[in-house]
GROMACS .gro file of C-alpha atoms in nm:
model
  343
    1MET     CA    1  -0.006  -0.008   0.007
    2LYS     CA    2   0.149   0.327  -0.125
    3ASN     CA    3   0.184   0.595   0.135
    4ARG     CA    4  -0.031   0.918   0.051
    5PRO     CA    5   0.147   1.214  -0.040
    6ALA     CA    6   0.207   1.479   0.243
    7ARG     CA    7  -0.046   1.750   0.257
    8ALA     CA    8   0.099   2.077   0.134
    9THR     CA    9   0.133   2.332   0.409
   10ILE     CA   10   0.140   2.727   0.389
   11SER     CA   11   0.518   2.705   0.424
   12ASP     CA   12   0.539   2.485   0.105
   13VAL     CA   13   0.326   2.757  -0.074
   14ALA     CA   14   0.548   3.024   0.063
   15ASN     CA   15   0.865   2.842  -0.041
   16ALA     CA   16   0.738   2.764  -0.391
   17ALA     CA   17   0.590   3.142  -0.455
   18LYS     CA   18   0.937   3.283  -0.315
   19THR     CA   19   0.787   3.489  -0.047
   20GLY     CA   20   0.697   3.481   0.304
   21LYS     CA   21   0.401   3.302   0.511
   22THR     CA   22   0.268   3.648   0.579
   23SER     CA   23   0.219   3.731   0.231
   24VAL     CA   24   0.028   3.394   0.168
   25SER     CA   25  -0.181   3.431   0.489
   26ARG     CA   26  -0.273   3.791   0.352
   27TYR     CA   27  -0.372   3.627   0.006
   28LEU     CA   28  -0.574   3.358   0.196
   29ASN     CA   29  -0.779   3.589   0.436
   30GLY     CA   30  -0.874   3.810   0.145
   31GLU     CA   31  -0.617   4.110   0.161
   32GLN     CA   32  -0.480   4.068  -0.168
   33HIS     CA   33  -0.507   4.442  -0.240
   34LEU     CA   34  -0.175   4.458  -0.033
   35LEU     CA   35   0.008   4.237  -0.249
   36SER     CA   36   0.154   4.309  -0.588
   37PRO     CA   37   0.022   4.184  -0.920
   38ASP     CA   38   0.313   3.977  -0.975
   39LEU     CA   39   0.345   3.842  -0.609
   40LYS     CA   40  -0.052   3.758  -0.623
   41SER     CA   41   0.027   3.576  -0.958
   42ARG     CA   42   0.306   3.339  -0.788
   43ILE     CA   43   0.081   3.253  -0.473
   44GLU     CA   44  -0.204   3.171  -0.707
   45GLN     CA   45   0.026   2.938  -0.927
   46ALA     CA   46   0.200   2.789  -0.627
   47ILE     CA   47  -0.185   2.710  -0.465
   48ALA     CA   48  -0.265   2.534  -0.790
   49GLU     CA   49   0.045   2.346  -0.836
   50LEU     CA   50   0.060   2.210  -0.465
   51ASN     CA   51  -0.314   2.155  -0.463
   52TYR     CA   52  -0.320   2.359  -0.122
   53GLN     CA   53  -0.611   2.330   0.084
   54PRO     CA   54  -0.620   2.578   0.375
   55SER     CA   55  -0.746   2.424   0.705
   56GLN     CA   56  -1.076   2.592   0.791
   57MET     CA   57  -1.062   2.495   1.135
   58ALA     CA   58  -0.739   2.652   1.206
   59ARG     CA   59  -0.836   2.975   1.018
   60GLY     CA   60  -1.175   2.972   1.208
   61LEU     CA   61  -1.013   2.931   1.544
   62LYS     CA   62  -0.756   3.212   1.443
   63ARG     CA   63  -1.081   3.458   1.390
   64GLY     CA   64  -1.249   3.331   1.689
   65ARG     CA   65  -1.498   3.158   1.488
   66THR     CA   66  -1.507   2.790   1.377
   67ARG     CA   67  -1.874   2.813   1.218
   68LEU     CA   68  -1.942   2.460   1.338
   69ILE     CA   69  -2.300   2.368   1.501
   70GLY     CA   70  -2.328   2.039   1.686
   71LEU     CA   71  -2.643   1.832   1.649
   72ILE     CA   72  -2.720   1.565   1.911
   73ILE     CA   73  -2.989   1.309   1.833
   74ALA     CA   74  -3.070   1.030   2.067
   75ASP     CA   75  -3.186   0.777   1.782
   76ILE     CA   76  -3.091   0.823   1.418
   77THR     CA   77  -3.302   0.538   1.315
   78ASN     CA   78  -3.627   0.746   1.407
   79PRO     CA   79  -3.769   0.879   1.092
   80TYR     CA   80  -3.846   1.217   1.269
   81SER     CA   81  -3.496   1.284   1.345
   82VAL     CA   82  -3.381   1.214   1.006
   83ASP     CA   83  -3.621   1.474   0.867
   84VAL     CA   84  -3.535   1.713   1.136
   85MET     CA   85  -3.181   1.660   1.063
   86CYS     CA   86  -3.219   1.732   0.684
   87GLY     CA   87  -3.384   2.066   0.765
   88ILE     CA   88  -3.107   2.163   0.997
   89GLU     CA   89  -2.841   2.070   0.729
   90ALA     CA   90  -3.029   2.277   0.482
   91ALA     CA   91  -3.006   2.582   0.718
   92CYS     CA   92  -2.646   2.541   0.786
   93ARG     CA   93  -2.573   2.540   0.413
   94ALA     CA   94  -2.773   2.848   0.361
   95ARG     CA   95  -2.593   3.024   0.647
   96GLY     CA   96  -2.254   2.908   0.581
   97PHE     CA   97  -2.216   2.679   0.885
   98THR     CA   98  -2.088   2.308   0.913
   99LEU     CA   99  -2.289   2.049   1.093
  100LEU     CA  100  -2.138   1.791   1.321
  101MET     CA  101  -2.388   1.526   1.401
  102CYS     CA  102  -2.383   1.292   1.701
  103ASN     CA  103  -2.593   0.985   1.735
  104THR     CA  104  -2.608   0.879   2.084
  105ASN     CA  105  -2.811   0.590   2.018
  106ASN     CA  106  -2.967   0.621   2.360
  107GLU     CA  107  -2.661   0.515   2.523
  108LEU     CA  108  -2.537   0.720   2.832
  109ASP     CA  109  -2.165   0.672   2.754
  110LEU     CA  110  -2.217   0.792   2.418
  111GLU     CA  111  -2.404   1.111   2.515
  112GLN     CA  112  -2.107   1.187   2.762
  113HIS     CA  113  -1.853   1.133   2.484
  114TYR     CA  114  -2.043   1.342   2.229
  115LEU     CA  115  -2.099   1.621   2.482
  116GLN     CA  116  -1.722   1.639   2.551
  117LEU     CA  117  -1.618   1.606   2.156
  118LEU     CA  118  -1.856   1.887   2.070
  119SER     CA  119  -1.684   2.091   2.335
  120SER     CA  120  -1.339   2.011   2.197
  121TYR     CA  121  -1.438   2.106   1.856
  122GLN     CA  122  -1.538   2.446   2.015
  123VAL     CA  123  -1.889   2.448   1.814
  124GLU     CA  124  -2.083   2.780   1.813
  125GLY     CA  125  -2.387   2.636   1.889
  126VAL     CA  126  -2.598   2.314   1.977
  127VAL     CA  127  -2.927   2.162   1.848
  128VAL     CA  128  -3.040   1.901   2.075
  129ASN     CA  129  -3.326   1.650   1.967
  130ALA     CA  130  -3.354   1.517   2.326
  131VAL     CA  131  -3.629   1.267   2.309
  132GLY     CA  132  -3.492   0.952   2.464
  133MET     CA  133  -3.191   1.119   2.607
  134HIS     CA  134  -3.091   1.026   2.963
  135GLU     CA  135  -3.142   1.277   3.232
  136ALA     CA  136  -2.767   1.266   3.324
  137ALA     CA  137  -2.691   1.389   2.969
  138LEU     CA  138  -2.967   1.668   2.993
  139SER     CA  139  -2.821   1.781   3.318
  140ARG     CA  140  -2.490   1.846   3.156
  141LEU     CA  141  -2.655   2.032   2.874
  142GLN     CA  142  -2.816   2.263   3.147
  143GLN     CA  143  -2.456   2.331   3.255
  144SER     CA  144  -2.316   2.451   2.914
  145LEU     CA  145  -2.301   2.807   2.808
  146LEU     CA  146  -2.320   2.730   2.451
  147PRO     CA  147  -2.606   2.886   2.238
  148MET     CA  148  -2.872   2.614   2.249
  149VAL     CA  149  -3.212   2.504   2.110
  150LEU     CA  150  -3.414   2.208   2.201
  151ILE     CA  151  -3.622   2.017   1.932
  152ASP     CA  152  -3.957   1.859   2.039
  153ARG     CA  153  -3.864   1.813   2.411
  154LYS     CA  154  -3.828   2.063   2.687
  155ILE     CA  155  -3.583   2.009   2.984
  156PRO     CA  156  -3.769   2.057   3.321
  157ASP     CA  157  -3.640   2.383   3.497
  158PHE     CA  158  -3.430   2.467   3.208
  159ALA     CA  159  -3.485   2.798   3.038
  160CYS     CA  160  -3.397   2.745   2.661
  161ASP     CA  161  -3.525   2.804   2.321
  162VAL     CA  162  -3.773   2.501   2.190
  163VAL     CA  163  -3.894   2.461   1.858
  164GLY     CA  164  -4.151   2.170   1.778
  165LEU     CA  165  -4.509   2.061   1.697
  166ASN     CA  166  -4.801   2.231   1.853
  167ASN     CA  167  -4.901   1.915   2.061
  168PRO     CA  168  -5.218   2.037   2.227
  169GLU     CA  169  -5.380   2.153   1.875
  170ALA     CA  170  -5.258   1.824   1.705
  171ALA     CA  171  -5.359   1.598   1.961
  172GLU     CA  172  -5.704   1.772   1.968
  173ILE     CA  173  -5.730   1.759   1.582
  174ALA     CA  174  -5.664   1.390   1.588
  175THR     CA  175  -5.898   1.327   1.863
  176ARG     CA  176  -6.181   1.511   1.723
  177HIS     CA  177  -6.139   1.324   1.399
  178LEU     CA  178  -6.189   0.990   1.559
  179VAL     CA  179  -6.475   1.119   1.738
  180ASP     CA  180  -6.644   1.270   1.421
  181ASN     CA  181  -6.594   0.929   1.245
  182GLY     CA  182  -6.816   0.760   1.488
  183TYR     CA  183  -6.568   0.581   1.741
  184ASP     CA  184  -6.682   0.575   2.092
  185ALA     CA  185  -6.396   0.398   2.282
  186LEU     CA  186  -6.051   0.549   2.223
  187LEU     CA  187  -5.717   0.426   2.359
  188PHE     CA  188  -5.413   0.658   2.353
  189LEU     CA  189  -5.094   0.463   2.374
  190SER     CA  190  -4.776   0.622   2.471
  191GLU     CA  191  -4.422   0.507   2.596
  192PRO     CA  192  -4.377   0.597   2.972
  193LEU     CA  193  -4.451   0.963   3.016
  194GLY     CA  194  -4.173   1.044   3.245
  195SER     CA  195  -4.090   1.393   3.207
  196VAL     CA  196  -4.142   1.409   2.825
  197ASN     CA  197  -4.353   1.698   2.768
  198THR     CA  198  -4.455   1.579   2.418
  199ARG     CA  199  -4.632   1.281   2.556
  200ARG     CA  200  -4.786   1.464   2.823
  201GLU     CA  201  -4.920   1.746   2.609
  202ARG     CA  202  -5.068   1.507   2.371
  203LEU     CA  203  -5.224   1.284   2.647
  204GLN     CA  204  -5.354   1.598   2.808
  205ALA     CA  205  -5.529   1.731   2.494
  206PHE     CA  206  -5.679   1.380   2.422
  207ARG     CA  207  -5.837   1.402   2.774
  208HIS     CA  208  -5.955   1.746   2.723
  209THR     CA  209  -6.099   1.698   2.407
  210LEU     CA  210  -6.297   1.384   2.525
  211SER     CA  211  -6.428   1.567   2.836
  212ALA     CA  212  -6.698   1.733   2.618
  213PHE     CA  213  -6.802   1.397   2.491
  214PRO     CA  214  -6.885   1.211   2.814
  215GLN     CA  215  -7.064   0.926   2.608
  216ILE     CA  216  -6.707   0.823   2.480
  217VAL     CA  217  -6.476   0.624   2.665
  218GLY     CA  218  -6.117   0.762   2.661
  219GLU     CA  219  -5.838   0.535   2.805
  220ASN     CA  220  -5.455   0.557   2.810
  221CYS     CA  221  -5.183   0.297   2.842
  222GLU     CA  222  -4.822   0.346   2.872
  223LEU     CA  223  -4.588   0.081   2.748
  224PRO     CA  224  -4.211   0.034   2.659
  225LEU     CA  225  -4.146   0.035   2.316
  226ASN     CA  226  -3.988  -0.279   2.254
  227GLN     CA  227  -4.224  -0.508   2.465
  228PRO     CA  228  -4.447  -0.661   2.197
  229ALA     CA  229  -4.623  -0.911   2.454
  230GLN     CA  230  -4.747  -0.619   2.658
  231LEU     CA  231  -4.844  -0.432   2.396
  232GLU     CA  232  -5.053  -0.722   2.245
  233ALA     CA  233  -5.189  -0.789   2.570
  234ALA     CA  234  -5.335  -0.431   2.613
  235LEU     CA  235  -5.471  -0.397   2.263
  236THR     CA  236  -5.663  -0.746   2.300
  237ALA     CA  237  -5.783  -0.656   2.648
  238PHE     CA  238  -5.919  -0.287   2.529
  239TYR     CA  239  -6.080  -0.439   2.250
  240GLN     CA  240  -6.258  -0.696   2.448
  241ARG     CA  241  -6.349  -0.486   2.725
  242HIS     CA  242  -6.547  -0.253   2.476
  243SER     CA  243  -6.658  -0.537   2.236
  244GLY     CA  244  -6.997  -0.340   2.195
  245LYS     CA  245  -6.849  -0.028   2.093
  246ARG     CA  246  -6.658   0.126   1.800
  247CYS     CA  247  -6.277   0.109   1.906
  248ALA     CA  248  -5.978   0.288   1.783
  249VAL     CA  249  -5.633   0.338   1.898
  250MET     CA  250  -5.412   0.654   1.910
  251ALA     CA  251  -5.021   0.583   1.874
  252ALA     CA  252  -4.848   0.887   2.031
  253ASN     CA  253  -4.537   0.867   1.781
  254GLY     CA  254  -4.423   0.696   1.476
  255ALA     CA  255  -4.206   0.435   1.639
  256LEU     CA  256  -4.486   0.329   1.827
  257THR     CA  257  -4.739   0.333   1.549
  258LEU     CA  258  -4.520   0.077   1.389
  259GLN     CA  259  -4.515  -0.154   1.670
  260VAL     CA  260  -4.920  -0.111   1.709
  261ALA     CA  261  -4.953  -0.204   1.362
  262ARG     CA  262  -4.744  -0.524   1.416
  263ALA     CA  263  -4.910  -0.632   1.703
  264MET     CA  264  -5.272  -0.578   1.571
  265GLN     CA  265  -5.161  -0.805   1.268
  266ARG     CA  266  -5.045  -1.050   1.527
  267VAL     CA  267  -5.358  -1.098   1.735
  268GLY     CA  268  -5.587  -1.029   1.429
  269LEU     CA  269  -5.715  -0.692   1.465
  270ARG     CA  270  -5.764  -0.541   1.124
  271TRP     CA  271  -5.734  -0.146   1.134
  272GLY     CA  272  -6.022   0.005   0.908
  273GLU     CA  273  -6.222  -0.294   0.970
  274ASN     CA  274  -6.290  -0.394   1.319
  275ILE     CA  275  -6.061  -0.138   1.486
  276GLY     CA  276  -5.935   0.226   1.405
  277LEU     CA  277  -5.581   0.329   1.426
  278LEU     CA  278  -5.419   0.651   1.406
  279GLY     CA  279  -5.070   0.768   1.464
  280PHE     CA  280  -4.852   1.054   1.528
  281ASP     CA  281  -4.578   1.120   1.267
  282GLU     CA  282  -4.611   1.052   0.879
  283LEU     CA  283  -4.438   0.730   0.780
  284GLU     CA  284  -4.335   0.640   0.432
  285TRP     CA  285  -4.514   0.297   0.466
  286ALA     CA  286  -4.831   0.433   0.627
  287ALA     CA  287  -5.005   0.457   0.269
  288LEU     CA  288  -4.912   0.095   0.177
  289ALA     CA  289  -5.027  -0.066   0.512
  290GLY     CA  290  -5.375  -0.255   0.430
  291PRO     CA  291  -5.611   0.035   0.354
  292GLY     CA  292  -5.383   0.300   0.490
  293ILE     CA  293  -5.302   0.429   0.834
  294THR     CA  294  -5.430   0.800   0.922
  295THR     CA  295  -5.136   0.995   1.050
  296LEU     CA  296  -5.080   1.333   1.221
  297GLN     CA  297  -4.774   1.469   1.016
  298GLN     CA  298  -4.548   1.694   1.164
  299PRO     CA  299  -4.372   1.970   0.940
  300THR     CA  300  -4.035   1.817   1.038
  301TRP     CA  301  -3.805   1.965   0.782
  302GLN     CA  302  -3.941   2.319   0.876
  303ILE     CA  303  -3.890   2.240   1.246
  304GLY     CA  304  -3.526   2.156   1.191
  305TYR     CA  305  -3.456   2.461   0.964
  306ALA     CA  306  -3.624   2.698   1.222
  307ALA     CA  307  -3.413   2.558   1.511
  308LEU     CA  308  -3.087   2.622   1.314
  309GLU     CA  309  -3.193   2.949   1.256
  310ARG     CA  310  -3.264   3.012   1.625
  311VAL     CA  311  -2.936   2.903   1.717
  312ILE     CA  312  -2.756   3.143   1.506
  313ALA     CA  313  -2.967   3.405   1.608
  314ARG     CA  314  -2.830   3.324   1.939
  315ILE     CA  315  -2.475   3.294   1.802
  316GLU     CA  316  -2.501   3.630   1.668
  317GLY     CA  317  -2.572   3.779   1.983
  318GLY     CA  318  -2.871   4.017   2.123
  319GLU     CA  319  -3.065   3.965   2.441
  320LEU     CA  320  -3.331   3.753   2.281
  321PRO     CA  321  -3.586   3.615   2.562
  322VAL     CA  322  -3.633   3.247   2.563
  323ALA     CA  323  -3.889   3.161   2.311
  324GLU     CA  324  -4.092   2.871   2.213
  325GLN     CA  325  -4.178   2.810   1.840
  326VAL     CA  326  -4.443   2.586   1.777
  327PHE     CA  327  -4.568   2.444   1.420
  328SER     CA  328  -4.921   2.330   1.322
  329GLY     CA  329  -4.948   1.949   1.211
  330LYS     CA  330  -5.145   1.819   0.908
  331LEU     CA  331  -5.401   1.521   0.930
  332ILE     CA  332  -5.347   1.279   0.666
  333VAL     CA  333  -5.663   1.074   0.648
  334ARG     CA  334  -5.655   0.703   0.517
  335GLY     CA  335  -5.853   0.388   0.556
  336SER     CA  336  -5.748   0.310   0.919
  337SER     CA  337  -6.000   0.570   1.062
  338GLN     CA  338  -6.279   0.548   0.805
  339PRO     CA  339  -6.628   0.680   0.934
  340LEU     CA  340  -6.850   0.431   1.101
  341SER     CA  341  -7.104   0.451   0.796
  342SER     CA  342  -6.852   0.293   0.568
  343LEU     CA  343  -6.779  -0.011   0.780
   0.00000   0.00000   0.00000
């Protein structure tokens, strides 16, 4: 295996151009008006011949700027996180920043490692998709002095900008849709609530909306994501308990919607035929599953873009009040929640 040629340095450029490093630095830093036309031409030729690539990191640090943004994601396999990341990356390109993405995979050791890593790279700001992150890592984030924006999940007792879905509005739209379509026994399924405000806000809106319909049964159940036997038991018990009613399930996020759909298939419950199903987050396969699964779509790309712009506003200074920016969701109706009259 051949060794790679050594990367050209600014000293190499200076030697090839028969000048000093100061003149090359002036050329690279946009001070070419201070150089004679002949010297400028020699430096240009030396850079081209040596294929010299200046270190953007070194130049940034010299100016006190790295133009790096850190992104911490708890689970990159979640489609929501991928779409949010695309919005953040697009905003970085538009504003001249480079994104450093860290996937913690919900592992505490990785969370600690990446927090330290981003600090060592001297990122100028951080965007955090904190859903699933451990409390210990969130506590360390609170102690950071970096400009920071949270996506989707707030941190208790931590004043920080947050960008995400208007959860109360979205949950009300979803609940009213099921009520209007004739369902009279509804089950709100979520992962354990803990301190996750998104789950709590959606559940509270679900309950509040149903308070106007006392004739409708409204239940909720908290289950770990990867416990298929528990999920099957909960779905079967709910359906049997309300055998004389029109039953429907609302899943609090996309990952849970997938698990609910799989569990329903295993226990013989067919959405759109003998039970209704509505899930938060639009998923690529939702239109292809049976008669299709009704979803509450989040504007994930826009959420990511707005979060990055908010971080940049913090970086650029100014005493901005801490704010929460929320976006409306969109209900995409498919066969899994078709009206009572069509069954």
